[in-house]
Structures are given as structure tokens and as C-alpha cells.
CSV table of C-alpha atoms in Angstrom, one decimal:
chain,number,residue,atom,x,y,z
A,1,MET,CA,69.2,165.0,172.9
A,2,SER,CA,67.6,164.5,175.9
A,3,PRO,CA,69.3,164.0,179.1
A,4,ASP,CA,67.3,161.6,180.6
A,5,VAL,CA,68.0,159.1,177.5
A,6,VAL,CA,70.8,156.8,178.6
A,7,TYR,CA,72.9,155.4,175.6
A,8,LEU,CA,74.6,152.3,176.1
A,9,GLY,CA,77.1,152.1,173.3
A,10,ASP,CA,75.7,153.0,169.6
A,11,TYR,CA,72.6,150.7,169.2
A,12,VAL,CA,70.9,150.2,172.8
A,13,ARG,CA,69.4,153.2,174.7
A,14,MET,CA,67.1,153.7,177.9
A,15,GLU,CA,64.1,156.1,177.1
A,16,PRO,CA,62.2,157.1,180.2
A,17,LEU,CA,58.1,157.6,179.7
A,18,ALA,CA,57.6,161.6,179.9
A,19,HIS,CA,54.0,161.3,181.5
A,20,ASP,CA,55.2,158.6,183.3
A,21,PRO,CA,59.1,158.5,185.0
A,22,ARG,CA,58.5,155.0,186.6
A,23,VAL,CA,58.4,153.3,182.7
A,24,VAL,CA,61.6,153.2,181.0
A,25,THR,CA,61.8,152.2,177.3
A,26,VAL,CA,64.9,149.7,176.1
A,27,VAL,CA,65.0,150.6,172.6
A,28,LEU,CA,67.5,148.1,170.4
A,29,ASP,CA,68.1,150.5,167.3
A,30,ARG,CA,70.0,148.8,164.4
A,31,PRO,CA,67.2,148.5,161.5
A,32,GLY,CA,70.1,147.8,159.2
A,33,ARG,CA,70.6,144.6,160.6
A,34,ARG,CA,67.2,144.0,161.6
A,35,ASN,CA,68.1,144.5,165.3
A,36,ALA,CA,70.8,141.0,165.2
A,37,VAL,CA,72.3,141.1,168.4
A,38,ASP,CA,76.2,140.6,168.3
A,39,ARG,CA,78.2,140.3,171.8
A,40,ASN,CA,79.0,144.1,172.1
A,41,ILE,CA,75.0,144.6,171.2
A,42,ALA,CA,74.1,141.6,173.8
A,43,ASP,CA,76.3,143.4,176.9
A,44,ALA,CA,74.6,146.8,176.3
A,45,LEU,CA,71.3,145.0,176.7
A,46,ARG,CA,72.1,143.1,179.8
A,47,GLU,CA,73.6,146.4,181.2
A,48,ALA,CA,70.2,148.1,180.7
A,49,PHE,CA,68.2,145.6,182.1
A,50,GLU,CA,70.8,145.6,185.3
A,51,ARG,CA,70.1,149.3,185.6
A,52,PHE,CA,66.4,149.2,185.6
A,53,ASP,CA,66.5,146.6,187.9
A,54,ALA,CA,68.8,148.5,190.3
A,55,ASN,CA,66.9,151.5,190.1
A,56,ASP,CA,64.4,152.2,192.9
A,57,ALA,CA,62.5,154.8,190.6
A,58,LEU,CA,61.5,152.4,188.0
A,59,SER,CA,58.9,149.7,187.9
A,60,VAL,CA,58.4,148.4,184.5
A,61,ALA,CA,60.2,148.0,181.3
A,62,VAL,CA,59.5,147.9,178.1
A,63,LEU,CA,61.6,146.2,175.4
A,64,TRP,CA,61.1,147.4,171.9
A,65,GLY,CA,63.0,147.4,168.4
A,66,ALA,CA,63.4,150.1,166.1
A,67,GLY,CA,62.4,150.1,162.5
A,68,GLY,CA,59.9,147.9,162.4
A,69,THR,CA,61.3,144.8,163.5
A,70,PHE,CA,61.7,143.2,167.3
A,71,CYS,CA,65.1,141.3,166.6
A,72,ALA,CA,66.1,139.0,164.3
A,73,GLY,CA,68.1,137.0,166.5
A,74,ALA,CA,71.8,136.7,166.9
A,75,ASP,CA,74.0,138.4,164.2
A,76,LEU,CA,75.0,135.5,162.2
A,77,SER,CA,77.8,137.6,160.6
A,78,ALA,CA,79.7,137.6,163.9
A,79,LEU,CA,79.2,134.1,164.8
A,80,ASN,CA,82.3,133.4,162.8
A,81,ASP,CA,84.3,136.0,164.3
A,82,ASP,CA,86.1,135.6,167.9
A,83,ALA,CA,85.8,138.8,168.8
A,84,ARG,CA,81.9,139.8,168.0
A,85,ARG,CA,80.7,136.3,168.5
A,86,ASN,CA,77.8,136.3,171.0
A,87,GLU,CA,79.4,134.7,174.6
A,88,ILE,CA,79.2,131.0,174.6
A,89,HIS,CA,80.8,128.7,176.7
A,90,PRO,CA,81.2,124.9,176.5
A,91,ASP,CA,79.2,124.6,180.1
A,92,GLY,CA,76.5,126.5,179.4
A,93,SER,CA,78.0,129.3,182.1
A,94,GLY,CA,78.4,132.9,181.6
A,95,PRO,CA,75.9,135.5,180.6
A,96,GLY,CA,72.7,134.8,178.2
A,97,PRO,CA,74.5,135.0,174.5
A,98,MET,CA,71.5,137.4,173.6
A,99,GLY,CA,72.2,139.8,176.8
A,100,PRO,CA,69.7,139.8,179.5
A,101,THR,CA,68.1,136.0,178.9
A,102,ARG,CA,69.6,134.6,182.2
A,103,LEU,CA,68.8,137.4,184.4
A,104,THR,CA,66.1,137.2,186.6
A,105,LEU,CA,64.5,140.8,187.2
A,106,GLY,CA,62.6,141.7,190.4
A,107,LYS,CA,60.0,144.0,188.5
A,108,PRO,CA,58.2,143.2,185.1
A,109,VAL,CA,59.5,143.4,181.4
A,110,ILE,CA,56.7,143.8,178.7
A,111,ALA,CA,58.2,142.6,174.9
A,112,ALA,CA,56.5,145.2,172.2
A,113,ILE,CA,57.0,143.5,169.2
A,114,ALA,CA,56.7,144.6,165.8
A,115,GLY,CA,58.0,142.5,162.5
A,116,HIS,CA,59.9,139.7,163.2
A,117,ALA,CA,61.0,138.2,166.7
A,118,VAL,CA,62.8,135.0,165.4
A,119,ALA,CA,65.6,132.6,166.7
A,120,GLY,CA,67.3,134.7,169.6
A,121,GLY,CA,64.9,137.4,169.6
A,122,LEU,CA,62.2,134.8,170.3
A,123,GLU,CA,64.1,133.8,173.2
A,124,LEU,CA,64.4,137.7,173.9
A,125,ALA,CA,60.8,137.9,173.8
A,126,ALA,CA,60.0,134.6,175.8
A,127,TRP,CA,62.4,136.0,178.3
A,128,CYS,CA,60.2,139.3,178.9
A,129,ASP,CA,57.1,138.8,181.2
A,130,LEU,CA,54.4,140.1,178.9
A,131,ARG,CA,54.1,140.3,175.2
A,132,VAL,CA,52.2,142.9,173.0
A,133,ILE,CA,52.6,141.9,169.2
A,134,GLU,CA,51.5,144.1,166.0
A,135,GLU,CA,48.6,142.1,163.8
A,136,ASN,CA,51.0,141.7,161.1
A,137,ALA,CA,54.1,140.1,163.4
A,138,VAL,CA,56.0,137.1,162.7
A,139,LEU,CA,57.5,134.4,165.5
A,140,GLY,CA,59.6,131.7,165.0
A,141,VAL,CA,62.8,129.5,165.6
A,142,PHE,CA,64.1,130.5,162.3
A,143,CYS,CA,67.3,129.8,163.3
A,144,ARG,CA,66.4,126.0,162.9
A,145,ARG,CA,67.0,126.5,159.5
A,146,VAL,CA,70.8,127.1,159.6
A,147,GLY,CA,71.8,124.8,162.3
A,148,VAL,CA,71.9,127.4,165.1
A,149,PRO,CA,70.3,125.7,168.3
A,150,LEU,CA,68.2,127.5,171.1
A,151,ILE,CA,70.6,128.6,173.7
A,152,ASP,CA,69.0,131.4,175.0
A,153,GLY,CA,65.9,129.6,177.3
A,154,GLY,CA,64.1,129.0,174.0
A,155,THR,CA,63.8,125.6,175.0
A,156,ILE,CA,62.9,126.4,178.6
A,157,ARG,CA,60.6,129.2,178.5
A,158,LEU,CA,58.5,128.0,175.3
A,159,PRO,CA,57.1,124.8,176.8
A,160,ARG,CA,56.5,126.7,180.5
A,161,LEU,CA,54.5,129.3,178.1
A,162,ILE,CA,52.8,127.4,175.8
A,163,GLY,CA,53.1,123.8,176.8
A,164,MET,CA,55.5,121.1,175.4
A,165,SER,CA,53.7,120.1,172.6
A,166,ARG,CA,53.0,123.4,170.8
A,167,ALA,CA,56.4,124.3,171.7
A,168,LEU,CA,58.0,121.3,170.3
A,169,ASP,CA,56.1,122.1,167.4
A,170,LEU,CA,57.3,125.4,166.7
A,171,ILE,CA,61.0,124.6,168.2
A,172,LEU,CA,61.3,121.4,165.8
A,173,THR,CA,59.8,122.7,162.5
A,174,GLY,CA,61.1,126.2,162.8
A,175,ARG,CA,57.7,127.4,161.2
A,176,ALA,CA,56.2,130.9,161.1
A,177,VAL,CA,53.8,131.7,163.6
A,178,ASP,CA,51.5,134.8,163.2
A,179,ALA,CA,49.6,137.1,165.7
A,180,ARG,CA,46.6,135.8,165.5
A,181,GLU,CA,48.3,132.0,166.6
A,182,ALA,CA,50.5,133.2,169.0
A,183,LEU,CA,47.7,135.1,171.0
A,184,ALA,CA,45.6,131.8,171.0
A,185,ILE,CA,48.4,129.6,172.1
A,186,GLY,CA,49.5,132.1,174.9
A,187,LEU,CA,52.8,133.3,173.3
A,188,ALA,CA,51.2,137.0,172.6
A,189,ASN,CA,49.4,138.8,175.5
A,190,ARG,CA,48.0,141.5,173.5
A,191,ILE,CA,47.7,142.3,169.7
A,192,ALA,CA,48.3,145.9,168.7
A,193,PRO,CA,47.4,147.4,165.2
A,194,PRO,CA,50.6,147.8,163.1
A,195,GLY,CA,53.0,150.1,164.3
A,196,ARG,CA,51.4,150.6,167.5
A,197,ALA,CA,53.2,147.9,169.8
A,198,ARG,CA,55.1,150.4,171.8
A,199,ALA,CA,52.4,152.5,172.5
A,200,VAL,CA,50.4,149.6,173.8
A,201,ALA,CA,53.0,148.1,175.9
A,202,GLU,CA,54.0,151.3,177.3
A,203,THR,CA,50.3,151.9,178.3
A,204,LEU,CA,50.3,148.5,179.9
A,205,ALA,CA,53.8,149.1,181.3
A,206,CYS,CA,51.9,152.7,183.1
A,207,GLU,CA,49.0,150.2,184.6
A,208,LEU,CA,51.3,148.1,186.1
A,209,ALA,CA,53.1,150.8,187.6
A,210,ALA,CA,50.4,152.5,188.9
A,211,LEU,CA,49.4,149.3,191.4
A,212,PRO,CA,50.9,148.4,194.7
A,213,GLN,CA,54.3,147.6,193.9
A,214,ALA,CA,55.4,144.8,197.0
A,215,ALA,CA,52.5,142.7,196.2
A,216,LEU,CA,53.1,142.5,192.4
A,217,ARG,CA,56.8,142.2,192.5
A,218,ALA,CA,56.5,139.0,195.2
A,219,ASP,CA,53.9,137.7,193.5
A,220,LEU,CA,56.1,138.0,190.0
A,221,ARG,CA,58.8,137.0,192.2
A,222,SER,CA,56.6,133.6,193.0
A,223,VAL,CA,55.8,133.0,190.0
A,224,HIS,CA,59.6,132.7,188.8
A,225,ASP,CA,60.6,130.7,191.7
A,226,ASN,CA,58.0,128.3,192.2
A,227,ALA,CA,55.5,127.8,189.3
A,228,PHE,CA,57.4,125.0,187.9
A,229,ASP,CA,59.6,122.5,188.8
A,230,GLY,CA,63.4,122.5,188.5
A,231,ASP,CA,65.5,125.6,189.1
A,232,ILE,CA,65.9,127.9,185.9
A,233,ALA,CA,69.2,129.0,186.6
A,234,HIS,CA,70.5,125.3,186.0
A,235,ALA,CA,68.3,124.9,183.3
A,236,LEU,CA,69.7,127.4,181.5
A,237,ARG,CA,73.0,126.7,182.1
A,238,ARG,CA,72.4,123.1,180.7
A,239,GLU,CA,70.7,124.1,177.8
A,240,GLY,CA,73.7,125.9,176.8
A,241,ALA,CA,76.1,123.3,177.4
A,242,ASN,CA,73.8,121.1,175.4
A,243,GLY,CA,73.9,123.6,172.7
A,244,HIS,CA,77.6,124.5,172.7
A,245,ASP,CA,78.6,121.7,170.1
A,246,ALA,CA,75.8,122.2,167.8
A,247,VAL,CA,76.8,126.4,167.5
A,248,PHE,CA,80.5,125.2,166.3
A,249,ASP,CA,79.7,122.1,164.5
A,250,GLU,CA,76.6,123.1,162.3
A,251,GLY,CA,76.1,126.8,162.9
A,252,LEU,CA,79.3,128.6,161.6
A,253,ASP,CA,78.8,126.7,158.2
A,254,GLY,CA,75.0,127.3,158.2
A,255,ALA,CA,75.4,131.0,159.5
A,256,ALA,CA,78.1,131.6,156.7
A,257,ARG,CA,75.6,130.6,154.0
A,258,PHE,CA,73.2,132.3,155.4
A,259,VAL,CA,74.7,135.9,155.8
A,260,SER,CA,76.3,135.2,152.4
A,261,ARG,CA,72.5,135.4,151.1
A,262,ASP,CA,71.1,138.1,153.2
A,263,SER,CA,73.3,140.4,155.1
A,264,ARG,CA,70.8,142.0,157.1
A,265,ALA,CA,69.5,139.2,159.0
A,266,GLY,CA,70.4,137.7,162.3
A,267,GLY,CA,69.2,134.1,163.3
């Protein structure tokens, strides 16, 4: 066990890059559940990125899912369990149900996407500043199929990333998006060969870390603060409040039906 690796619970760890300690990779390692996220994992992911943001020695983070899947979304087997369910409040307050999705960091984060980044996993990817996806990756609002709404920024960030018309196409249909389309519409920034998303994302992170950081962070902050009208923190809270009742009116039953068919997947 490397002393440089920080373990945050059983499924999340922070791995500094050996040849560039300014870069850290946050690893979501729960492949038996396709890296689905319950409350404890959400807390660990949030803590990982808070630590990254507070550490002056770190400049860029990569988010990567181990085992060939980025993230299948919220753990639907936890949705009917009050102790394990991702944190959801009626007024949309509180932390992001998937973990870091209501944080605004001062340093860039790159998603390294293999396999599926769907439902809440797509929202995690959209929260990141840049996305590297493998040629055979699949993205989509798959929670549409089980009656769980987007409450981790998907209805806000997807329109900002790819435009309202394209975002509504993905949000309302829940259809799958392949890597080529993701790149064409601006949902992906780079395409990597199969099995290489992490390496390509870490190389990109090193390139960013080598640049003058004060200017880079000032520009990043300006984009987040000023590129679109409206306050994203308030928008995220409105999204959470708007989707709360749907989670309990439709999502609980839909999640139970889905889990009875496939116990590994998120949503």
C-alpha cells in the first residue's frame, strides 16, 4: 500500500500521479456495482474533492471509475433504504446526492470515462470541467427509464455544455450517446482508445498543471461565475426541490423493479 494513496472508505481513494505530484486521480472503485453511488460513497467523493481543492500542492484532479465503468449512477438498491439512500431534501438544499455535484472548485477536474457514464454518472461527468471518453463508452440519461429525475445538475449543466435543444433530446428520451456523437455535440473533449481514458486524462492534467496557475484558475472561476446568466447554486437547489417528489412518487418503485432485474446497476 502506497503511503501517498488516501483511502476514503472502501470504494474511493485519491492516487497522486507518481511523475507529477501536482495531479491526483480520484478513483471510484466499486466494479461489482458498476461504480454505483450510495450515500456513503457520495460522502467519500465529496470529501475527496474538498481535500483536493484545499491542498495547495495539487493543481488538477482526474475522476476515474475502476473496472471498466465510469459510473452507473445512484445505487438504486439504496433508494428504498433510508440509511443508504443518497441525500435528498424537499427544498433542494444540502450536498449533491452523488457527492461533489454542488461544489464549485477553484481548480480543474477532468473526467476519464470508460464504459458507461449514465444517469447520475453522467451528471458527475458533466460536473467535471473536461471529459475524456473511450471510443466504446456510452453516455445517457438512463434514469429516465426508471422514473428517477436528474437532481445532480443534469438539467442545468447539460444545456450549458451542449445547448438546450440537444440537452432536451438526451434528457427527455434517455437514449444512449456514443463517443463520436458526444465529441460532435461538445459533451466530450477528447476520445481515447479503449482502456486509455485514465492515461489520456492524466496526460492532459499534467499539461494543465504545467501552465501558470493563477491565470488558469482566474479564467476557470470567471467561466463558472459569468458565462451564463443566473446563479448556479440557486439553480441547483431549485432543481433538487423540483425533482424531490418525483424520486418518491415514481423513483422508489422504478428502482425496486430495476434492481430486481439487475442488482449490479445504478440509475
